[in-house]
Amino acid sequence: MINQLLKPLVIASGVLFSLHCSQVLAVNVGDQAPAFKLPRLETQGDIQLKSYRGKVVYVDFWASWCGPCRLSLPVLNTLRKKYRKQGFEVIAINLDEEKEDAMDFLKEFPVAYPTARDVKGTTPEKYGLRGMPTAYLIDRQGNINLIHEGFKKSDSQALSTHIATLLKQ
């Protein structure tokens, strides 16, 4: 009888502890962006965040099963093309379990920016990722300036304005 009464309390405590831990691990605006080195998805080699120091970088976590990613990837392609010569870069980090799923998605929604793959899930864990898509706009000094969760078409203008402002700093 006591075990039946304690079971919901133990479960609730575990959930609260997990939520607390994910909040403790999550990065916030103003924090230094966690470093990463990941294998490229579409070609050979690695992508390292430190290689982009001095640029404004939009680190975007996506997956083929993510509905809003169908909207965000093409918009990010347009923003990169618009601001690249001013020092802006997009790094997409795919979280699909199967590489073929990601590659099929990119055939349908091709991008011109670097795409990495994180099968182990260590990078989203470092960033405290809570949903898909989520992106982190990083300033030239490597600090997180904006955390963008989800994506809808109306987000593109505000994001463009935010990028332009950072590039002027």
XYZ file of N, CA, C and O in Angstrom:
676
model
N 0.820 -1.190 0.000
C 0.000 0.000 0.000
C 0.869 1.262 0.000
O 0.620 2.178 -0.768
N 1.898 1.285 0.830
C 2.772 2.456 0.893
C 3.507 2.631 -0.432
O 3.656 3.741 -0.920
N 3.961 1.508 -1.024
C 4.648 1.606 -2.308
C 3.758 2.215 -3.380
O 4.220 2.980 -4.213
N 2.465 1.880 -3.371
C 1.534 2.445 -4.352
C 1.347 3.936 -4.132
O 1.149 4.687 -5.074
N 1.425 4.385 -2.898
C 1.288 5.803 -2.601
C 2.557 6.578 -2.950
O 2.494 7.731 -3.367
N 3.707 5.941 -2.771
C 4.972 6.616 -3.034
C 5.326 6.665 -4.519
O 6.037 7.573 -4.942
N 4.840 5.725 -5.297
C 5.197 5.649 -6.703
C 4.908 6.958 -7.448
O 5.790 7.479 -8.132
N 3.702 7.558 -7.337
C 3.467 8.831 -8.036
C 4.380 9.951 -7.541
O 4.821 10.793 -8.324
N 4.710 9.942 -6.271
C 5.606 10.955 -5.718
C 7.012 10.798 -6.284
O 7.654 11.786 -6.648
N 7.479 9.577 -6.388
C 8.805 9.307 -6.942
C 8.847 9.714 -8.413
O 9.805 10.353 -8.872
N 7.809 9.388 -9.172
C 7.752 9.756 -10.590
C 7.735 11.269 -10.739
O 8.486 11.839 -11.537
N 6.908 11.939 -9.958
C 6.830 13.402 -10.029
C 8.169 14.036 -9.662
O 8.604 15.002 -10.304
N 8.832 13.491 -8.661
C 10.137 14.018 -8.265
C 11.154 13.848 -9.388
O 11.953 14.746 -9.657
N 11.114 12.708 -10.055
C 12.022 12.466 -11.169
C 11.794 13.431 -12.315
O 12.730 13.953 -12.909
N 10.529 13.697 -12.628
C 10.202 14.641 -13.699
C 10.689 16.034 -13.334
O 11.304 16.720 -14.143
N 10.424 16.460 -12.112
C 10.869 17.791 -11.669
C 12.393 17.893 -11.691
O 12.940 18.914 -12.103
N 13.068 16.842 -11.275
C 14.530 16.837 -11.288
C 15.046 16.946 -12.726
O 15.964 17.706 -13.007
N 14.431 16.194 -13.654
C 14.840 16.241 -15.064
C 14.649 17.633 -15.642
O 15.500 18.148 -16.360
N 13.501 18.242 -15.344
C 13.252 19.597 -15.834
C 14.264 20.577 -15.258
O 14.761 21.442 -15.964
N 14.569 20.433 -13.991
C 15.552 21.312 -13.357
C 16.923 21.141 -14.004
O 17.591 22.114 -14.318
N 17.322 19.888 -14.241
C 18.628 19.631 -14.846
C 18.702 20.192 -16.254
O 19.703 20.768 -16.637
N 17.630 20.048 -17.046
C 17.683 20.578 -18.410
C 17.745 22.094 -18.394
O 18.374 22.704 -19.251
N 17.128 22.731 -17.407
C 17.207 24.180 -17.299
C 18.597 24.621 -16.860
O 19.087 25.647 -17.293
N 19.223 23.834 -15.991
C 20.572 24.156 -15.540
C 21.554 24.035 -16.705
O 22.450 24.848 -16.861
N 21.368 23.015 -17.549
C 22.266 22.784 -18.663
C 22.001 23.712 -19.843
O 22.870 23.913 -20.675
N 20.787 24.255 -19.925
C 20.423 25.094 -21.066
C 21.242 26.377 -21.079
O 21.536 26.963 -20.046
N 21.615 26.795 -22.288
C 22.300 28.070 -22.438
C 21.254 29.176 -22.494
O 20.099 28.943 -22.830
N 21.690 30.371 -22.184
C 20.811 31.528 -22.184
C 21.427 32.634 -23.017
O 22.632 32.618 -23.303
N 20.615 33.602 -23.374
C 21.117 34.769 -24.086
C 22.207 35.403 -23.226
O 22.050 35.551 -22.010
N 23.329 35.737 -23.845
C 24.473 36.307 -23.139
C 25.547 35.296 -22.803
O 26.696 35.664 -22.569
N 25.190 34.014 -22.792
C 26.172 32.961 -22.517
C 27.092 32.760 -23.720
O 26.704 33.010 -24.857
N 28.281 32.268 -23.442
C 29.192 31.849 -24.509
C 28.576 30.612 -25.172
O 28.119 29.700 -24.484
N 28.547 30.583 -26.485
C 28.009 29.423 -27.206
C 28.909 28.210 -26.989
O 30.126 28.317 -27.142
N 28.336 27.069 -26.620
C 29.152 25.868 -26.439
C 29.848 25.461 -27.746
O 29.256 25.496 -28.821
N 31.089 25.087 -27.616
C 31.881 24.661 -28.774
C 31.383 23.312 -29.276
O 30.829 22.519 -28.512
N 31.577 23.087 -30.559
C 31.287 21.774 -31.115
C 32.171 21.527 -32.334
O 32.633 22.456 -32.988
N 32.405 20.250 -32.588
C 33.099 19.782 -33.793
C 32.310 18.556 -34.243
O 32.268 17.540 -33.539
N 31.664 18.691 -35.406
C 30.784 17.633 -35.888
C 31.117 17.271 -37.325
O 31.566 18.121 -38.099
N 30.849 16.027 -37.711
C 31.071 15.642 -39.099
C 30.053 16.328 -40.017
O 28.899 16.506 -39.645
N 30.522 16.712 -41.188
C 29.630 17.303 -42.187
C 28.651 16.240 -42.680
O 28.999 15.059 -42.748
N 27.474 16.685 -43.012
C 26.448 15.778 -43.512
C 26.627 15.506 -45.000
O 26.593 14.380 -45.454
N 26.855 16.563 -45.761
C 26.808 16.456 -47.219
C 28.153 16.177 -47.881
O 28.197 15.801 -49.047
N 29.247 16.364 -47.167
C 30.587 16.122 -47.728
C 31.496 15.583 -46.630
O 31.077 15.398 -45.493
N 32.755 15.415 -46.964
C 33.757 14.975 -45.987
C 34.167 16.151 -45.112
O 33.999 17.303 -45.481
N 34.747 15.850 -43.969
C 35.281 16.876 -43.089
C 34.386 17.153 -41.901
O 33.374 16.490 -41.686
N 34.807 18.136 -41.133
C 34.107 18.518 -39.906
C 33.714 19.987 -39.953
O 34.296 20.767 -40.713
N 32.783 20.327 -39.099
C 32.407 21.719 -38.882
C 32.682 22.024 -37.420
O 32.207 21.314 -36.533
N 33.471 23.070 -37.183
C 33.781 23.509 -35.823
C 33.274 24.935 -35.641
O 33.568 25.801 -36.470
N 32.568 25.173 -34.572
C 32.047 26.507 -34.322
C 33.178 27.531 -34.219
O 33.067 28.639 -34.732
N 34.293 27.150 -33.604
C 35.388 28.109 -33.407
C 35.945 28.635 -34.731
O 36.521 29.711 -34.774
N 35.756 27.902 -35.820
C 36.217 28.350 -37.132
C 35.459 29.581 -37.631
O 35.906 30.253 -38.551
N 34.317 29.854 -37.025
C 33.471 30.956 -37.457
C 33.550 32.168 -36.527
O 32.775 33.103 -36.669
N 34.483 32.146 -35.586
C 34.651 33.276 -34.669
C 34.904 34.536 -35.475
O 35.633 34.517 -36.446
N 34.266 35.619 -35.098
C 34.379 36.877 -35.838
C 33.219 37.086 -36.801
O 33.077 38.152 -37.383
N 32.392 36.047 -36.970
C 31.203 36.146 -37.804
C 29.961 36.085 -36.925
O 30.020 35.629 -35.782
N 28.860 36.532 -37.467
C 27.560 36.318 -36.834
C 27.072 34.974 -37.374
O 27.025 34.768 -38.587
N 26.759 34.050 -36.470
C 26.430 32.677 -36.870
C 25.058 32.280 -36.330
O 24.750 32.524 -35.160
N 24.288 31.667 -37.187
C 22.976 31.135 -36.824
C 23.104 29.620 -36.798
O 23.234 28.986 -37.843
N 23.141 29.020 -35.608
C 23.256 27.574 -35.451
C 21.838 27.024 -35.340
O 21.123 27.312 -34.382
N 21.453 26.246 -36.340
C 20.080 25.767 -36.472
C 20.013 24.251 -36.325
O 20.635 23.525 -37.099
N 19.266 23.781 -35.330
C 19.048 22.351 -35.134
C 17.783 21.952 -35.883
O 16.735 22.566 -35.692
N 17.886 20.924 -36.735
C 16.749 20.515 -37.549
C 16.728 19.002 -37.740
O 17.709 18.316 -37.464
N 15.593 18.507 -38.234
C 15.437 17.089 -38.563
C 14.427 16.960 -39.696
O 13.591 17.846 -39.899
N 14.496 15.863 -40.414
C 13.616 15.650 -41.562
C 12.150 15.543 -41.153
O 11.268 15.876 -41.924
N 11.882 15.088 -39.954
C 10.510 14.922 -39.479
C 9.911 16.201 -38.897
O 8.755 16.227 -38.496
N 10.672 17.276 -38.897
C 10.253 18.552 -38.305
C 9.487 19.386 -39.336
O 10.090 19.864 -40.308
N 8.197 19.559 -39.134
C 7.371 20.335 -40.047
C 7.848 21.764 -40.269
O 8.016 22.198 -41.417
N 8.088 22.542 -39.199
C 8.542 23.922 -39.388
C 9.906 24.035 -40.078
O 10.223 25.075 -40.638
N 10.699 22.960 -40.071
C 11.996 22.988 -40.752
C 11.819 23.137 -42.259
O 12.688 23.667 -42.945
N 10.686 22.694 -42.769
C 10.384 22.847 -44.193
C 10.271 24.321 -44.559
O 10.507 24.703 -45.694
N 9.899 25.134 -43.590
C 9.821 26.582 -43.800
C 11.151 27.258 -43.502
O 11.563 28.169 -44.216
N 11.814 26.820 -42.438
C 12.995 27.542 -41.968
C 14.213 27.375 -42.870
O 14.922 28.349 -43.132
N 14.488 26.175 -43.356
C 15.700 25.971 -44.142
C 15.758 26.848 -45.390
O 16.780 27.500 -45.628
N 14.687 26.946 -46.190
C 14.743 27.852 -47.345
C 14.897 29.329 -46.947
O 15.614 30.086 -47.613
N 14.255 29.756 -45.868
C 14.388 31.139 -45.400
C 15.824 31.404 -44.976
O 16.401 32.455 -45.291
N 16.423 30.465 -44.266
C 17.811 30.622 -43.834
C 18.752 30.681 -45.032
O 19.741 31.413 -45.011
N 18.441 29.942 -46.068
C 19.229 29.998 -47.297
C 19.202 31.416 -47.874
O 20.233 31.953 -48.277
N 18.020 32.022 -47.893
C 17.856 33.384 -48.410
C 18.600 34.394 -47.537
O 19.286 35.286 -48.058
N 18.479 34.253 -46.208
C 19.162 35.177 -45.298
C 20.680 35.054 -45.429
O 21.406 36.049 -45.410
N 21.165 33.842 -45.572
C 22.615 33.647 -45.739
C 23.098 34.327 -47.020
O 24.124 35.004 -47.035
N 22.357 34.148 -48.088
C 22.735 34.766 -49.358
C 22.747 36.289 -49.237
O 23.651 36.958 -49.738
N 21.781 36.824 -48.505
C 21.658 38.279 -48.336
C 22.800 38.863 -47.507
O 23.320 39.938 -47.807
N 23.212 38.160 -46.438
C 24.148 38.731 -45.465
C 25.533 38.092 -45.441
O 26.402 38.515 -44.672
N 25.769 37.100 -46.246
C 27.039 36.362 -46.171
C 28.258 37.264 -46.361
O 29.244 37.153 -45.627
N 28.218 38.162 -47.312
C 29.367 39.030 -47.585
C 29.631 40.020 -46.450
O 30.711 40.596 -46.365
N 28.656 40.174 -45.558
C 28.824 41.064 -44.405
C 29.319 40.308 -43.168
O 29.513 40.902 -42.117
N 29.499 38.982 -43.296
C 30.028 38.211 -42.174
C 29.003 37.337 -41.471
O 29.169 37.002 -40.305
N 27.962 36.927 -42.174
C 26.923 36.064 -41.587
C 27.051 34.657 -42.145
O 27.314 34.454 -43.332
N 26.851 33.672 -41.264
C 26.878 32.275 -41.690
C 25.798 31.493 -40.956
O 25.450 31.818 -39.814
N 25.288 30.485 -41.615
C 24.333 29.550 -41.024
C 25.042 28.207 -40.924
O 25.718 27.782 -41.867
N 24.877 27.543 -39.794
C 25.344 26.167 -39.616
C 24.128 25.361 -39.204
O 23.523 25.630 -38.154
N 23.755 24.409 -40.027
C 22.620 23.547 -39.720
C 23.135 22.253 -39.109
O 24.074 21.650 -39.626
N 22.525 21.851 -38.005
C 22.918 20.598 -37.350
C 21.731 19.652 -37.406
O 20.699 19.891 -36.787
N 21.897 18.580 -38.166
C 20.838 17.596 -38.340
C 20.862 16.583 -37.205
O 21.923 16.130 -36.792
N 19.658 16.200 -36.744
C 19.541 15.268 -35.632
C 18.830 13.975 -36.009
O 18.417 13.218 -35.129
N 18.660 13.714 -37.293
C 18.037 12.458 -37.724
C 18.890 11.262 -37.329
O 20.123 11.330 -37.366
N 18.228 10.163 -37.001
C 18.956 8.930 -36.699
C 19.561 8.339 -37.970
O 20.659 7.802 -37.943
N 18.824 8.426 -39.071
C 19.269 7.871 -40.340
C 19.750 8.985 -41.272
O 19.001 9.922 -41.557
N 20.962 8.867 -41.747
C 21.535 9.871 -42.644
C 20.700 10.021 -43.911
O 20.522 11.132 -44.423
N 20.166 8.926 -44.417
C 19.368 8.965 -45.651
C 18.136 9.864 -45.495
O 17.738 10.522 -46.450
N 17.543 9.885 -44.319
C 16.387 10.750 -44.083
C 16.775 12.221 -44.259
O 16.054 12.999 -44.884
N 17.909 12.571 -43.717
C 18.399 13.952 -43.833
C 18.745 14.281 -45.278
O 18.399 15.362 -45.782
N 19.405 13.373 -45.962
C 19.798 13.609 -47.349
C 18.570 13.739 -48.258
O 18.543 14.596 -49.144
N 17.559 12.917 -48.033
C 16.321 13.023 -48.813
C 15.654 14.376 -48.584
O 15.144 14.992 -49.516
N 15.659 14.829 -47.343
C 15.076 16.129 -47.009
C 15.808 17.241 -47.755
O 15.187 18.144 -48.324
N 17.137 17.177 -47.763
C 17.930 18.211 -48.434
C 17.787 18.167 -49.957
O 18.000 19.185 -50.624
N 17.413 17.024 -50.502
C 17.116 16.970 -51.938
C 15.857 17.785 -52.237
O 15.769 18.445 -53.257
N 14.909 17.717 -51.325
C 13.653 18.456 -51.493
C 13.797 19.935 -51.122
O 13.181 20.805 -51.716
N 14.621 20.201 -50.102
C 14.847 21.565 -49.615
C 16.352 21.845 -49.573
O 16.947 21.898 -48.500
N 16.969 22.031 -50.727
C 18.429 22.198 -50.766
C 18.878 23.502 -50.101
O 18.163 24.500 -50.129
N 20.058 23.442 -49.497
C 20.643 24.613 -48.846
C 22.078 24.792 -49.321
O 22.725 23.838 -49.745
N 22.552 26.030 -49.235
C 23.921 26.344 -49.662
C 24.845 26.548 -48.473
O 25.998 26.913 -48.651
N 24.375 26.342 -47.280
C 25.197 26.561 -46.095
C 25.662 25.238 -45.501
O 25.117 24.183 -45.803
N 26.692 25.287 -44.647
C 27.252 24.073 -44.057
C 26.234 23.320 -43.195
O 25.506 23.924 -42.411
N 26.229 22.012 -43.376
C 25.312 21.157 -42.622
C 26.109 20.056 -41.944
O 26.882 19.347 -42.592
N 25.896 19.938 -40.638
C 26.578 18.917 -39.844
C 25.561 17.878 -39.388
O 24.351 18.078 -39.508
N 26.083 16.820 -38.813
C 25.217 15.745 -38.309
C 25.672 15.376 -36.904
O 26.862 15.191 -36.664
N 24.707 15.301 -35.992
C 25.030 14.918 -34.620
C 24.188 13.714 -34.221
O 23.101 13.859 -33.668
N 24.681 12.535 -34.532
C 23.961 11.301 -34.251
C 23.911 11.019 -32.750
O 22.926 10.506 -32.233
N 24.968 11.377 -32.032
C 25.050 11.098 -30.598
C 24.180 12.038 -29.770
O 23.855 11.733 -28.626
N 23.844 13.207 -30.317
C 22.993 14.147 -29.588
C 23.716 14.946 -28.522
O 23.078 15.533 -27.655
N 25.038 15.003 -28.578
C 25.779 15.737 -27.542
C 25.633 17.253 -27.691
O 25.592 17.966 -26.692
N 25.545 17.734 -28.919
C 25.452 19.182 -29.125
C 24.116 19.739 -28.658
O 24.092 20.735 -27.929
N 22.976 19.135 -29.029
C 21.714 19.669 -28.505
C 21.648 19.595 -26.981
O 21.037 20.451 -26.342
N 22.318 18.600 -26.414
C 22.367 18.486 -24.959
C 23.140 19.660 -24.352
O 22.717 20.260 -23.364
N 24.280 20.026 -24.978
C 25.076 21.158 -24.491
C 24.285 22.464 -24.547
O 24.448 23.329 -23.700
N 23.463 22.581 -25.576
C 22.689 23.804 -25.757
C 21.376 23.801 -24.972
O 20.730 24.833 -24.837
N 20.965 22.637 -24.475
C 19.713 22.546 -23.733
C 18.500 22.615 -24.644
O 17.471 23.187 -24.287
N 18.616 22.019 -25.814
C 17.557 22.039 -26.811
C 16.257 21.498 -26.235
O 16.237 20.443 -25.617
N 15.168 22.259 -26.456
C 13.865 21.849 -25.921
C 12.859 21.489 -26.999
O 11.841 20.890 -26.702
N 13.078 21.883 -28.223
C 12.122 21.593 -29.287
C 12.764 21.771 -30.644
O 13.900 22.219 -30.752
N 11.994 21.440 -31.683
C 12.514 21.526 -33.047
C 11.619 22.421 -33.879
O 10.409 22.306 -33.774
N 12.152 23.225 -34.736
C 13.563 23.579 -34.767
C 13.875 24.590 -33.670
O 12.994 25.326 -33.230
N 15.104 24.625 -33.256
C 15.598 25.666 -32.356
C 16.932 26.126 -32.909
O 17.732 25.319 -33.379
N 17.132 27.441 -32.862
C 18.368 28.008 -33.382
C 18.931 29.019 -32.404
O 18.193 29.577 -31.571
N 20.228 29.240 -32.514
C 20.951 30.152 -31.633
C 21.717 31.135 -32.505
O 22.579 30.724 -33.288
N 21.394 32.406 -32.380
C 22.100 33.447 -33.112
C 23.270 33.895 -32.253
O 23.083 34.357 -31.119
N 24.469 33.744 -32.783
C 25.708 33.971 -32.037
C 26.412 35.191 -32.612
O 26.579 35.305 -33.826
N 26.828 36.087 -31.729
C 27.498 37.316 -32.190
C 28.960 37.046 -32.539
O 29.461 35.931 -32.392
N 29.636 38.094 -32.990
C 31.023 37.962 -33.448
C 31.985 37.530 -32.339
O 33.057 37.005 -32.603
N 31.618 37.743 -31.082
C 32.465 37.360 -29.947
C 32.157 35.948 -29.446
O 32.771 35.476 -28.496
N 31.177 35.286 -30.057
C 30.849 33.920 -29.661
C 29.782 33.818 -28.594
O 29.599 32.747 -28.006
N 29.064 34.905 -28.345
C 28.008 34.898 -27.328
C 26.632 34.716 -27.969
O 26.378 35.234 -29.061
N 25.770 34.014 -27.270
C 24.413 33.808 -27.760
C 23.638 35.109 -27.616
O 23.549 35.673 -26.527
N 23.093 35.581 -28.724
C 22.370 36.841 -28.756
C 20.869 36.631 -28.843
O 20.097 37.491 -28.431
N 20.453 35.487 -29.399
C 19.034 35.198 -29.585
C 18.840 33.698 -29.602
O 19.649 32.976 -30.202
N 17.784 33.224 -28.942
C 17.384 31.821 -29.032
C 16.027 31.825 -29.723
O 15.080 32.448 -29.256
N 15.973 31.147 -30.865
C 14.763 31.150 -31.683
C 14.175 29.746 -31.705
O 14.744 28.847 -32.314
N 13.029 29.563 -31.023
C 12.376 28.251 -30.966
C 11.200 28.224 -31.925
O 10.413 29.167 -31.982
N 11.089 27.135 -32.690
C 10.027 27.016 -33.672
C 10.326 27.866 -34.890
O 11.376 28.508 -34.965
N 9.414 27.866 -35.849
C 9.588 28.730 -37.012
C 8.275 28.843 -37.763
O 7.594 27.858 -38.000
N 7.949 30.094 -38.140
C 6.831 30.361 -39.025
C 7.277 31.450 -39.995
O 8.220 32.181 -39.729
N 6.616 31.526 -41.140
C 7.051 32.452 -42.197
C 7.189 33.881 -41.681
O 8.080 34.607 -42.090
N 6.309 34.277 -40.784
C 6.350 35.653 -40.276
C 7.592 35.940 -39.437
O 7.889 37.093 -39.145
N 8.357 34.924 -39.068
C 9.588 35.112 -38.286
C 10.730 35.691 -39.125
O 11.669 36.265 -38.587
N 10.658 35.542 -40.436
C 11.804 35.879 -41.281
C 12.181 37.360 -41.230
O 13.365 37.687 -41.198
N 11.216 38.274 -41.189
C 11.552 39.694 -41.178
C 12.224 40.095 -39.872
O 13.233 40.801 -39.878
N 11.689 39.647 -38.746
C 12.296 39.976 -37.450
C 13.701 39.381 -37.357
O 14.627 40.024 -36.845
N 13.869 38.181 -37.863
C 15.180 37.541 -37.843
C 16.168 38.310 -38.722
O 17.307 38.557 -38.310
N 15.731 38.733 -39.882
C 16.572 39.519 -40.776
C 17.022 40.821 -40.111
O 18.198 41.190 -40.174
N 16.105 41.481 -39.445
C 16.420 42.728 -38.744
C 17.433 42.480 -37.631
O 18.388 43.248 -37.458
N 17.257 41.394 -36.902
C 18.163 41.052 -35.799
C 19.571 40.766 -36.333
O 20.571 41.224 -35.759
N 19.649 40.024 -37.425
C 20.946 39.720 -38.033
C 21.631 40.996 -38.505
O 22.813 41.207 -38.239
N 20.881 41.856 -39.186
C 21.443 43.115 -39.701
C 21.988 43.975 -38.562
O 23.067 44.570 -38.679
N 21.263 44.018 -37.452
C 21.706 44.793 -36.292
C 23.020 44.240 -35.736
O 23.949 44.997 -35.448
N 23.110 42.929 -35.604
C 24.339 42.306 -35.087
C 25.518 42.529 -36.030
O 26.646 42.720 -35.573
N 25.269 42.474 -37.305
C 26.349 42.662 -38.263
C 26.920 44.084 -38.220
O 28.086 44.295 -38.558
N 26.138 45.047 -37.780
C 26.604 46.437 -37.688
C 27.457 46.689 -36.445
O 28.142 47.686 -36.354
N 27.397 45.774 -35.494
C 28.138 45.953 -34.227
C 29.601 45.604 -34.393
O 30.006 44.798 -35.153
